[in-house]
Each structure stands twice: as C-alpha cells, then as structure tokens.
Coordinates of C-alpha atoms in Angstrom, one line a residue:
Chain W
X181 CA 87.9 113.3 133.5
X182 CA 91.1 115.0 132.5
X183 CA 89.3 118.1 131.2
X184 CA 88.5 121.1 133.3
X185 CA 85.0 121.6 132.0
X186 CA 82.1 119.5 130.7
X187 CA 80.8 121.2 127.6
X188 CA 77.2 121.7 126.7
X189 CA 75.4 122.6 123.5
X190 CA 73.0 125.5 124.1
X191 CA 71.8 126.3 120.6
X192 CA 72.3 125.8 116.9
X193 CA 71.2 127.6 113.7
X194 CA 71.4 127.2 110.0
X195 CA 70.7 129.2 106.8
X196 CA 69.0 127.6 103.9
X197 CA 71.3 125.6 101.7
X198 CA 71.3 126.9 98.1
X199 CA 73.0 126.2 94.8
X200 CA 73.9 129.9 94.6
X201 CA 73.2 132.3 97.4
X202 CA 72.9 136.0 96.9
X203 CA 74.5 136.6 100.3
X204 CA 78.3 136.9 100.8
X205 CA 80.2 134.7 103.2
X206 CA 80.0 137.5 105.9
X207 CA 76.3 137.7 105.4
X208 CA 75.7 134.0 105.6
X209 CA 77.9 133.7 108.7
X210 CA 76.0 136.5 110.4
X211 CA 72.7 134.8 109.6
X212 CA 73.8 131.5 111.0
X213 CA 75.5 133.0 114.1
X214 CA 72.5 135.0 114.9
X215 CA 70.2 132.0 114.5
X216 CA 72.4 130.0 116.9
X217 CA 72.4 132.8 119.5
X218 CA 68.6 133.2 119.2
X219 CA 68.3 129.4 119.7
X220 CA 70.4 129.6 122.8
X221 CA 68.6 132.8 124.0
X222 CA 72.0 134.5 124.3
X223 CA 73.6 137.6 122.7
X224 CA 77.0 138.1 121.2
X225 CA 78.2 139.7 124.5
X226 CA 77.8 136.3 126.2
X227 CA 80.3 134.8 123.7
X228 CA 83.9 134.4 125.1
X229 CA 85.5 133.1 121.9
X230 CA 84.7 132.2 118.4
X231 CA 85.7 129.3 116.0
X232 CA 85.3 129.8 112.3
X233 CA 85.1 127.0 109.8
X234 CA 85.2 127.0 106.1
X235 CA 86.7 124.6 103.5
X236 CA 89.3 125.6 100.8
X237 CA 89.9 129.3 100.3
X238 CA 90.1 128.4 96.6
X239 CA 86.3 128.2 96.5
X240 CA 85.9 131.8 97.5
X241 CA 89.0 133.1 95.8
X242 CA 89.6 134.9 99.2
X243 CA 92.7 134.1 101.1
X244 CA 92.0 133.6 104.8
X245 CA 88.3 133.3 104.1
X246 CA 87.5 132.5 107.8
X247 CA 89.2 135.7 108.9
X248 CA 87.4 137.6 106.1
X249 CA 83.9 136.5 107.3
X250 CA 84.9 136.7 111.0
X251 CA 83.0 139.9 111.5
X252 CA 79.8 138.0 110.5
X253 CA 80.7 135.3 113.0
X254 CA 80.7 137.8 115.8
X255 CA 84.5 137.5 116.3
X256 CA 85.6 141.1 116.4
X257 CA 87.7 141.8 119.5
X258 CA 87.5 138.1 120.6
X259 CA 89.9 135.2 120.6
X260 CA 89.3 133.6 117.2
X261 CA 90.6 130.5 115.6
X262 CA 89.9 128.8 112.3
X263 CA 89.9 125.1 112.2
X264 CA 90.3 123.5 108.8
X265 CA 90.4 119.8 108.0
X266 CA 88.8 120.0 104.5
X267 CA 85.4 118.1 104.4
X268 CA 85.9 117.1 108.0
X269 CA 85.9 120.7 109.1
X270 CA 82.2 121.1 110.0
X271 CA 82.4 118.5 112.7
X272 CA 86.0 119.4 113.6
X273 CA 85.0 123.0 114.3
X274 CA 82.7 121.7 117.1
X275 CA 85.7 119.7 118.4
X276 CA 87.8 122.8 118.3
X277 CA 85.0 124.7 120.2
X278 CA 84.8 121.9 122.7
X279 CA 88.5 122.1 123.6
X280 CA 88.3 125.9 124.0
X281 CA 85.6 125.4 126.7
X282 CA 86.9 122.0 128.0
X283 CA 90.3 123.6 128.7
X284 CA 88.7 125.9 131.3
X285 CA 89.9 129.0 129.5
X286 CA 86.4 130.0 128.2
X287 CA 82.9 129.7 129.4
X288 CA 81.3 130.0 126.0
X289 CA 82.3 129.4 122.4
X290 CA 80.4 130.2 119.2
X291 CA 81.3 127.9 116.3
X292 CA 80.4 129.3 112.9
X293 CA 80.6 127.3 109.7
X294 CA 80.3 129.0 106.3
X295 CA 80.7 127.7 102.8
X296 CA 80.1 129.4 99.5
X297 CA 81.1 127.1 96.7
X298 CA 79.2 128.8 93.9
X299 CA 81.7 131.6 93.3
X300 CA 84.3 129.3 91.7
X301 CA 84.0 129.1 88.0
X302 CA 83.5 127.3 85.8
X303 CA 82.8 124.8 88.5
X304 CA 84.1 124.4 92.1
X305 CA 85.3 120.9 91.2
X306 CA 88.3 122.6 89.6
X307 CA 89.4 123.9 93.0
X308 CA 89.5 120.4 94.2
X309 CA 92.1 119.2 91.7
X310 CA 94.8 120.6 94.0
X311 CA 94.1 117.7 96.4
X312 CA 96.0 115.4 94.1
X313 CA 99.7 114.9 94.2
X314 CA 101.3 117.5 92.0
X315 CA 104.1 115.1 90.7
X316 CA 102.4 111.7 90.4
X317 CA 98.7 112.4 90.0
X318 CA 97.7 115.8 88.6
X319 CA 99.6 115.2 85.3
X320 CA 97.2 112.3 84.6
X321 CA 94.3 114.7 84.2
X322 CA 92.6 114.0 87.5
X323 CA 89.2 115.2 88.6
X324 CA 87.6 115.1 92.0
X325 CA 85.2 112.2 91.3
X326 CA 88.0 109.8 90.5
X327 CA 89.0 109.2 94.1
X328 CA 85.5 108.6 95.2
X329 CA 84.7 106.3 92.3
X330 CA 87.8 104.3 93.0
X331 CA 87.0 103.9 96.6
X332 CA 83.4 103.0 95.9
X333 CA 84.4 100.3 93.4
X334 CA 86.8 98.9 95.9
X335 CA 84.2 98.9 98.7
X336 CA 81.3 97.4 96.5
X337 CA 83.6 94.8 95.1
X338 CA 85.1 93.7 98.4
X339 CA 81.6 93.0 99.8
X340 CA 79.6 92.3 96.7
X341 CA 77.2 95.2 97.2
X342 CA 74.6 95.6 94.5
X343 CA 74.1 99.1 93.0
X344 CA 70.5 99.0 94.2
X345 CA 71.5 99.1 97.8
X346 CA 73.3 102.4 97.2
X347 CA 70.2 103.7 95.4
X348 CA 68.2 102.8 98.5
X349 CA 70.5 104.9 100.7
X350 CA 70.2 107.9 98.3
X351 CA 66.4 107.4 98.3
X352 CA 66.2 107.3 102.1
X353 CA 68.3 110.5 102.5
X354 CA 66.4 112.4 99.8
X355 CA 63.1 111.4 101.5
X356 CA 64.4 112.5 104.9
X357 CA 65.7 115.8 103.4
X358 CA 62.1 116.7 102.4
X359 CA 61.4 117.5 106.1
X360 CA 64.5 119.7 106.5
X361 CA 63.9 123.4 106.3
X362 CA 67.5 124.0 104.9
X363 CA 67.1 121.5 102.1
X364 CA 68.4 122.8 98.8
X365 CA 65.9 123.2 96.0
X366 CA 65.6 120.1 93.8
X367 CA 67.8 117.9 96.0
X368 CA 65.2 116.2 98.2
X369 CA 62.1 114.4 97.2
X370 CA 60.4 111.0 96.6
X371 CA 62.8 109.5 94.0
X372 CA 62.2 106.0 92.9
X373 CA 65.0 103.4 93.0
X374 CA 64.7 103.1 89.2
X375 CA 65.1 106.8 88.7
X376 CA 68.2 106.8 90.9
X377 CA 69.7 103.8 89.2
X378 CA 69.0 105.2 85.8
X379 CA 70.6 108.6 86.6
X380 CA 73.7 109.7 84.7
X381 CA 76.9 107.7 85.2
X382 CA 79.4 110.4 86.1
X383 CA 82.3 108.3 87.0
X384 CA 81.3 104.7 87.2
X385 CA 80.2 103.4 89.7
X386 CA 79.2 106.9 90.9
X387 CA 75.9 108.1 89.5
X388 CA 74.4 111.6 89.6
X389 CA 71.5 110.9 92.1
X390 CA 73.9 109.3 94.5
X391 CA 76.1 112.4 94.8
X392 CA 75.6 115.5 97.0
X393 CA 75.3 118.8 95.2
X394 CA 77.4 122.0 95.1
X395 CA 76.0 124.3 97.8
X396 CA 76.2 127.6 99.6
X397 CA 75.1 127.9 103.2
X398 CA 76.1 128.4 106.8
X399 CA 75.5 126.9 110.3
X400 CA 76.5 127.7 113.8
X401 CA 76.4 126.3 117.3
X402 CA 76.8 127.7 120.8
X403 CA 78.9 125.7 123.3
X404 CA 79.1 126.5 127.1
X405 CA 80.7 125.2 130.2
X406 CA 78.9 123.3 133.0
X407 CA 79.3 126.3 135.3
X408 CA 77.7 128.6 132.8
X409 CA 74.9 126.1 132.4
X410 CA 74.4 125.6 136.1
X411 CA 74.1 129.3 136.7
X412 CA 71.2 129.4 134.3
X413 CA 69.6 126.2 135.6
X414 CA 69.6 124.6 132.2
X415 CA 69.3 120.9 131.3
X416 CA 71.3 120.8 128.1
X417 CA 72.7 118.3 125.6
X418 CA 76.3 117.5 126.5
X419 CA 79.3 116.8 124.3
X420 CA 80.2 113.4 125.7
X421 CA 83.1 112.5 123.4
X422 CA 85.2 113.8 120.5
X423 CA 87.6 112.0 118.2
X424 CA 89.7 112.7 115.2
X425 CA 92.3 110.8 113.3
X426 CA 94.4 111.1 110.1
X427 CA 95.5 108.3 107.8
X428 CA 98.4 108.5 105.4
X429 CA 98.2 110.8 102.4
X430 CA 99.7 107.9 100.3
X431 CA 96.1 107.0 99.5
X432 CA 97.0 104.5 96.8
X433 CA 98.7 102.5 99.6
X434 CA 95.6 102.2 101.7
X435 CA 92.9 99.6 101.2
X436 CA 90.1 101.9 100.3
X437 CA 87.4 99.3 101.1
X438 CA 87.5 100.3 104.8
X439 CA 87.9 103.7 106.5
X440 CA 90.7 103.1 109.0
X441 CA 90.9 106.8 109.8
X442 CA 87.3 106.7 111.0
X443 CA 87.7 103.6 113.2
X444 CA 90.4 105.3 115.1
X445 CA 88.5 108.6 115.4
X446 CA 85.4 106.7 116.6
X447 CA 87.3 104.6 119.2
X448 CA 88.8 107.8 120.6
X449 CA 85.3 109.4 120.9
X450 CA 83.7 106.2 122.3
X451 CA 86.5 105.9 124.9
X452 CA 86.0 109.5 126.0
X453 CA 82.2 109.0 126.2
X454 CA 82.5 105.7 128.1
X455 CA 80.7 103.9 125.2
X456 CA 81.7 100.3 125.1
X457 CA 78.9 98.9 122.9
X458 CA 78.2 101.5 120.3
X459 CA 75.5 99.4 118.5
X460 CA 73.4 99.6 121.7
X461 CA 74.6 102.9 123.1
X462 CA 74.4 105.1 120.0
X463 CA 70.7 105.8 119.3
X464 CA 70.9 108.0 116.3
X465 CA 73.7 108.7 113.9
X466 CA 74.6 111.3 111.2
X467 CA 77.4 109.6 109.2
X468 CA 79.1 111.7 106.5
X469 CA 77.3 111.0 103.2
X470 CA 78.7 113.1 100.3
X471 CA 78.1 109.9 98.2
X472 CA 75.6 107.2 99.0
X473 CA 78.3 104.5 99.4
X474 CA 80.1 106.7 101.9
X475 CA 77.2 106.5 104.4
X476 CA 77.6 102.7 104.5
X477 CA 81.4 102.8 104.5
X478 CA 81.3 105.2 107.4
X479 CA 78.7 103.3 109.4
X480 CA 81.2 100.4 109.3
X481 CA 84.1 102.6 110.3
X482 CA 82.0 103.8 113.2
X483 CA 81.7 100.2 114.3
X484 CA 77.9 100.4 114.0
X485 CA 78.0 97.4 111.6
X486 CA 80.5 94.7 110.8
X487 CA 82.6 95.1 107.7
X488 CA 80.3 94.5 104.7
X489 CA 77.2 94.4 106.8
X490 CA 76.0 98.0 106.6
X491 CA 74.5 97.3 103.1
X492 CA 72.7 94.2 104.3
X493 CA 71.1 96.2 107.1
X494 CA 69.7 98.7 104.5
X495 CA 67.4 96.0 103.2
X496 CA 66.0 95.5 106.7
X497 CA 65.3 99.2 107.2
X498 CA 67.8 99.2 110.1
X499 CA 69.0 102.7 109.2
X500 CA 65.5 104.2 108.5
X501 CA 64.4 107.2 110.4
X502 CA 61.3 105.5 111.8
X503 CA 63.1 102.3 112.9
X504 CA 62.5 101.0 116.4
X505 CA 65.0 98.2 116.4
X506 CA 67.8 99.7 114.4
X507 CA 69.8 102.9 114.5
X508 CA 68.4 105.8 112.4
X509 CA 71.1 107.1 110.1
X510 CA 71.0 110.5 108.6
X511 CA 67.5 111.5 109.7
X512 CA 68.4 115.1 108.5
X513 CA 68.6 113.9 104.9
X514 CA 72.3 114.6 105.0
X515 CA 74.5 116.0 102.3
X516 CA 72.5 114.0 99.7
X517 CA 69.1 115.2 100.9
X518 CA 69.8 118.7 102.4
X519 CA 72.9 119.8 100.5
X520 CA 76.6 120.1 100.9
X521 CA 78.0 123.5 101.7
X522 CA 81.0 121.6 103.0
X523 CA 81.8 123.1 106.4
X524 CA 78.2 124.0 107.0
X525 CA 77.0 120.5 106.1
X526 CA 79.2 119.0 108.8
X527 CA 77.7 121.5 111.2
X528 CA 74.2 120.7 110.0
X529 CA 74.9 117.0 111.0
X530 CA 76.0 118.0 114.6
X531 CA 73.0 120.3 114.8
X532 CA 70.7 117.4 113.7
X533 CA 71.9 115.2 116.6
X534 CA 71.5 118.1 119.0
X535 CA 67.9 118.7 117.8
X536 CA 67.1 115.0 117.9
X537 CA 68.3 114.6 121.5
X538 CA 66.3 117.8 122.5
X539 CA 63.2 116.3 120.8
X540 CA 63.1 119.4 118.6
X541 CA 63.6 117.7 115.2
X542 CA 59.9 118.1 114.2
X543 CA 58.9 115.9 111.3
X544 CA 62.4 114.5 111.3
X545 CA 62.2 113.3 114.9
X546 CA 63.2 109.6 115.1
X547 CA 60.7 107.3 116.6
X548 CA 63.0 105.3 119.0
X549 CA 64.1 107.0 122.2
X550 CA 67.3 108.8 121.5
X551 CA 69.5 109.8 124.5
X552 CA 72.9 109.6 122.7
X553 CA 73.8 110.4 119.1
X554 CA 76.9 110.7 116.9
X555 CA 77.8 113.1 114.0
X556 CA 80.7 112.4 111.8
X557 CA 82.6 114.0 108.8
X558 CA 85.5 113.1 106.5
X559 CA 88.0 115.2 104.7
X560 CA 91.5 116.5 104.4
X561 CA 93.1 114.5 101.5
X562 CA 90.3 111.9 101.9
X563 CA 92.1 110.8 105.0
X564 CA 90.6 112.4 108.2
X565 CA 87.7 111.2 110.4
X566 CA 86.1 113.7 112.8
X567 CA 83.5 112.5 115.4
X568 CA 81.3 114.2 118.0
X569 CA 79.1 112.3 120.4
X570 CA 76.3 114.2 122.1
X571 CA 74.2 112.9 125.0
X572 CA 71.2 114.1 127.1
Chain E
X387 CA 59.5 128.9 113.6
X388 CA 61.1 131.9 111.9
X389 CA 61.9 131.2 108.2
X390 CA 65.5 130.4 107.6
X391 CA 67.8 133.1 106.1
X392 CA 69.3 132.8 102.6
X393 CA 68.3 134.1 99.2
X394 CA 68.6 131.4 96.5
X395 CA 69.7 132.8 93.0
X396 CA 68.9 131.0 89.8
X397 CA 71.5 130.6 87.1
X398 CA 69.3 132.9 85.1
X399 CA 69.6 135.6 87.7
X400 CA 73.3 135.8 86.9
X401 CA 73.2 135.4 83.1
X402 CA 70.4 137.9 82.7
X403 CA 72.1 140.4 85.0
X404 CA 69.3 140.4 87.6
X405 CA 72.0 139.8 90.3
X406 CA 75.1 141.8 90.1
X407 CA 78.5 140.0 90.1
X408 CA 82.1 141.1 90.0
X409 CA 84.7 138.6 88.7
X410 CA 88.4 138.0 89.1
X411 CA 90.8 135.6 87.4
X412 CA 93.6 134.1 89.5
X413 CA 97.1 134.8 88.1
X414 CA 99.3 132.3 89.6
X415 CA 101.8 129.8 88.4
X416 CA 103.9 127.3 90.3
X417 CA 107.0 125.2 89.7
X418 CA 107.5 122.4 92.2
X419 CA 110.9 121.0 92.9
X420 CA 110.4 117.3 92.7
X421 CA 112.3 116.5 95.9
X422 CA 114.8 113.8 96.6
X423 CA 112.7 110.6 96.4
X424 CA 110.1 111.6 93.7
X425 CA 112.8 113.2 91.7
X426 CA 114.7 109.9 91.5
X427 CA 111.5 108.0 90.7
X428 CA 110.8 110.4 87.8
X429 CA 114.3 110.1 86.5
X430 CA 113.8 106.3 86.6
X431 CA 110.7 106.6 84.5
X432 CA 112.7 108.6 81.9
X433 CA 114.9 105.5 81.6
X434 CA 112.0 103.2 81.4
X435 CA 112.4 101.9 84.9
X436 CA 109.8 101.7 87.7
X437 CA 111.7 102.3 91.0
X438 CA 110.7 101.6 94.5
X439 CA 112.3 101.9 98.0
X440 CA 112.7 99.5 100.8
X441 CA 112.3 100.4 104.5
X442 CA 114.8 98.5 106.7
X443 CA 112.5 98.9 109.6
X444 CA 109.2 97.4 108.4
X445 CA 110.7 95.6 105.4
X446 CA 108.0 97.1 103.1
X447 CA 108.9 97.7 99.5
X448 CA 107.2 101.0 98.8
X449 CA 105.8 102.8 95.8
X450 CA 105.5 105.7 95.3
X451 CA 109.1 106.1 96.6
X452 CA 109.6 108.3 99.6
X453 CA 112.6 109.6 101.6
X454 CA 111.3 108.3 104.9
X455 CA 108.9 105.6 106.1
X456 CA 105.7 107.0 107.6
X457 CA 105.2 103.9 109.7
X458 CA 108.7 103.6 111.2
X459 CA 109.4 107.3 110.9
X460 CA 112.9 106.5 109.8
X461 CA 114.9 107.5 106.7
X462 CA 114.9 105.3 103.6
X463 CA 117.8 105.1 101.2
X464 CA 117.5 101.6 99.7
X465 CA 116.3 101.6 96.1
X466 CA 115.1 98.7 94.1
X467 CA 113.9 98.3 90.5
X468 CA 110.3 97.1 90.3
X469 CA 108.5 96.0 87.2
X470 CA 106.2 97.8 84.8
X471 CA 103.5 95.2 85.5
X472 CA 100.9 94.9 88.2
X473 CA 97.3 94.2 89.2
X474 CA 94.2 96.4 89.2
X475 CA 93.3 97.2 92.8
X476 CA 90.4 99.4 91.8
X477 CA 89.2 101.4 88.8
X478 CA 86.6 103.9 87.6
X479 CA 85.1 104.8 84.2
X480 CA 84.9 108.6 84.2
X481 CA 82.8 110.7 81.9
X482 CA 83.4 114.0 83.7
X483 CA 86.2 116.5 83.2
X484 CA 87.8 118.7 85.8
X485 CA 85.4 121.5 85.1
X486 CA 82.3 119.2 85.3
X487 CA 81.8 119.2 81.5
X488 CA 81.1 115.8 80.1
X489 CA 83.2 113.5 77.8
X490 CA 81.9 111.1 75.2
X491 CA 84.8 108.7 75.6
X492 CA 85.7 107.9 79.2
X493 CA 88.9 108.1 81.1
X494 CA 89.7 105.0 83.1
X495 CA 91.7 105.8 86.2
X496 CA 92.9 102.9 88.3
X497 CA 95.0 102.1 91.3
X498 CA 97.6 99.6 90.2
X499 CA 99.5 97.4 92.6
X500 CA 103.0 97.3 91.2
X501 CA 104.7 93.9 91.0
X502 CA 107.6 93.7 93.4
X503 CA 106.0 96.2 95.9
X504 CA 104.5 95.0 99.1
X505 CA 101.0 93.7 98.8
X506 CA 98.3 96.4 98.4
X507 CA 100.8 99.2 97.6
X508 CA 99.9 100.9 94.3
X509 CA 100.0 104.1 92.3
X510 CA 97.3 106.0 90.5
X511 CA 97.4 105.8 86.7
X512 CA 95.0 105.3 83.8
X513 CA 94.1 102.3 81.7
X514 CA 94.1 102.2 77.9
X515 CA 93.0 99.9 75.0
X516 CA 90.0 98.7 77.1
X517 CA 87.2 100.2 75.1
X518 CA 85.5 103.5 74.7
X519 CA 82.1 102.9 76.2
X520 CA 80.9 101.8 79.6
X521 CA 79.7 98.3 78.7
X522 CA 82.8 97.4 76.8
X523 CA 85.1 98.7 79.5
X524 CA 83.2 96.8 82.2
X525 CA 83.3 93.6 80.1
X526 CA 87.1 93.8 79.9
X527 CA 88.3 95.4 83.1
X528 CA 88.0 93.9 86.5
X529 CA 89.7 94.3 89.9
X530 CA 92.5 91.7 90.1
X531 CA 93.3 91.7 86.4
X532 CA 96.9 91.9 85.4
X533 CA 98.2 95.0 83.5
X534 CA 101.4 96.3 82.0
X535 CA 102.8 99.7 81.4
X536 CA 102.7 101.1 77.9
X537 CA 105.7 103.5 77.6
X538 CA 106.2 106.6 75.5
X539 CA 109.1 106.2 73.1
X540 CA 112.4 107.0 74.9
X541 CA 112.9 110.2 72.9
X542 CA 109.6 111.6 74.1
X543 CA 110.1 110.8 77.8
X544 CA 110.6 113.8 80.1
X545 CA 110.8 112.3 83.6
X546 CA 107.1 112.5 84.4
X547 CA 104.4 110.1 85.5
X548 CA 103.0 110.4 81.9
X549 CA 106.2 108.8 80.5
X550 CA 104.0 105.7 81.0
X551 CA 101.1 106.5 78.6
X552 CA 98.8 104.1 80.3
X553 CA 98.5 100.5 81.5
X554 CA 96.9 97.9 79.3
X555 CA 95.6 94.4 80.1
X556 CA 98.2 91.6 79.9
X557 CA 97.5 89.1 77.1

C-alpha cells in the first residue's frame, strides 16, 4: 500500500433535508458536524483538520461559502480545505478527507457538507445556467434540464429502454426514502407507476416525478487513521478505495449514452480496493440518482451491469433493497427519495453505505449480507465521477 | 435516536412574513473575449460558414473548433469548412424556462453531428419547424434524422451561434 495510513470512518451525521430551511449555512454545518462527532463519540478537540464541501457559491450568493460556514464545521484554527467538483463534491469531500489522513499528516479529519439552494431566486436553476459554454451554448437560451434530457434520450434510445423502467427506479427510491429520517417532505412515498409516468413532462423525456428536488441540508463524516482507531480498540468501517476522473468539457463530443468518466473513476477505486469482480464483491451500492435514468446509467459505468443491462435488471428486482441475489441500489432512497442538497446529498450516500456496513441502517437495512459497499456522485460540467468504496 | 436538526419553512412562511428574510440583487456584468479558435468560428458563422479544425495528431476533424487537441495535447492550426447539415445525435422537448417557469410551446434543443466532422462530434443547437406540441414533435423528430441550418439573413448576422436560427429537418 503506497499510503501511510489506512483510513476508517468513525461516525456520520445528517440534518433533515428541506425545500427551505430556516437555518443558515453555518447553522446547518454546525448541526451536521455535531451529529457526526456525537456518532463517533468524539469532540471537536479530537479533530486534526477539516474539509468543507458545498456546491456553487451562486446558490448562496456568498463568495467562498465553504469558508463562510467553516466556523460551523468546527474549522476555526485548524487546517481547512474546500473541495469542490460540483455535484460530485459530496463524495469527493470524503476522498479529500481520505487523503488528508492517508498521507500520514493527520490522525483525524472531519468532512462537512452543506448546501442551501433555496436562497437563490426566482429559482436555483438560474444559477446553473453558467455551466453552459458562454459563447456557443448560453445564447441559445439554455436551461439546466436540457443536458440531462439530452443524455437521457441518448441512453434510452441506445438501449431501447421503456419509460416504465425509469418510473420503476423512481418508485423504488421514493419507497426506500420513506424510511430515511432526513427525507424531504413530499418527496418520498408509495407512488404508483402510473402516477409517475403521468407526471408533468418538464423536458421530454424527463418527467417531474423522476427528478430530484431542490433542497437545503447538511451532512458530515469523521475519518481517522488506523493508529487512532487501534488506540481506542475500535472495529470500524474502512475506506478501501477511492477514485475520481474527469471527461472532456466538450460534452457534445462525448457519446452521452455511457458515462466514461465513471468507468475510469470506478476502475481506479476497484484497483485500490483489490476488487476484481465488482458484481460479486460490491454488496450494496449508492449510485448518484439526481434523475431516475442516471441511477441506471451510473450502475453501468460502475461495471455492476453490462451496457444496456441495468434497466433489464430492474424488472427482476435485482436492485431492490430486499434482494438476496442482486445488489441493493440506493437503499437510502437517494436524491429522488430523500432530497438533493447537492454536496450534502453525496455525503448522505457515503453515510448510507457506512450505516449499512455497520448494520445500523434500521428499516433501510439491506437483507443480504453487506461487507463492502460503494457510493458515487457526478458533477462538474456533467463530466466528473467520484467513487468511495467502504468495507468492514 | 435523537431527532434530526433542521427547521423546514413553508413558502407561506416567507410570503406571509412569518420568517424574516433579507435580500440582495447581484450587480455583475461580463464581456468575454471569444478567444482565438471560437472567435474564428463565430466570424465564419457571420459569413454563413460552419468551420471546423483538424488535429494532425489524431486526424480528428473537430467541432466546436479549438486551439489545441485535448487528446493529443498539441496545438491545432488547420481549419476546414464543414457544412450546415448534419444528423440529430439526441434531442429534448423542453417546457421549462431557466427560472423554472413553464412554457406553452416547447424549445427543442438537440446535439447535432455536423457533416464533415469526425463521427459523433456535434454541437448544441435548437430545432425548428417541427411542431409546437409534444406528440407532433415526437412524430417528426428522431435520433438519426438529417437536419440543415436555417440562417439569419446576412445583414442580421453578428458573429454569434444564433446566426443559425435553428436546424430544420431535411426534405
């Protein structure tokens, strides 16, 4: 192992996810950081360094938002770093925390993810328009949904996926989300396939009940070195592998039917974790699901299904939370069933894998034995994959 | 388990003044220099030409044009004229505006693979003359269909991507 330290997860915490939170970014960060410290039975004086994660400052209208909320993350007087890869940030922040500890420089790292999208008016989608090329794309009158709809159409057309399959993914995640204490009001529930398929067409083929909501919320995780863990005689969940990769920003030159950025990120993480047959060795997975199609797209990029096969496996219940023969995907409920405070949603996914491996996921606990799991996110200019593999 | 933190506000809480807010409007404007490669491409559009570049390393003919090849990581200075025709790589039928308000008639963004460029290389643009409701658009438009640029009259062109009004189906 080329790294000085193995890195363990000692605790995680979340706030509720909300369409509009009363609390400020600082207050949300403080709540999540405190919850993670309580979960790890540690205090802020045990924390050697802090990583802050939040997506575009334009949501908050606060430049250097991660530095603004840093007091709430417990960072005063400590080495602090913001990591920011757009939607991929929630998972990338854990990667960033991992290399702070893996380097041997720090025994502990508190990773705090905060997102407050509701401050941007009239709608946070406006802040997203700046992801498009200012010369060749923005003058066309873009909106955020375009790029997802274009990708979804390419994916469903390449493989002949019926709309009903995407509705089944949305239904599964909304059902799973009912058991998540952070789940945003009105997002989770027992929605019928018909209801989902009849929901408003926003940007065909994207429909309203197959999209994650606008959310506020925060999450945090406490990482520690093997030495720190040994001194306390703990038997923790370990970070076994991390991976990240960036595809070209010339997105109209990529074939959107397949997430190449994720294949490379996943292979990097599998290699580090010594995973040679992910379909057997990954027991539970949290793929990034801001849209229903994206869960399937990402499961293929993660090499957990052949190209075009993730939708076929939906029919067989392969990705269901109670599966014994398949791989439970998004047992948390995901962005579709819990909510999407961007950086905090990625953190929620890593936390879910942590709680699943600890056997502490309560009603969300998967039925099959889970000793190794993977969380993933996606972002930047729709081009980055970020992957964390945890094991017990 | 201790209940999770976070106080959810209703929209009403804000509109009725139950929760206090303070607001701020960004005052910012930008003017971007178009750069060497995109600038030449936009100048070509003003003349009614769609220009691409060729990388001498990987032999790809690229659009949008760029000053260097991201695969070979080498400079590019060979320009070629492509055509105003191409194939629909993917498309959407969008009823949502940038501020999440809804539209009655859709916009139809598409990635269009431009003829003469290497396979799979396209640009973002919009389709026109394909109907104003979802069933009509879906009955006319499909991935793989051929399209052609509909240009603004020369006098109205300004060296912008919108010098092409939209692409329409061929035939």
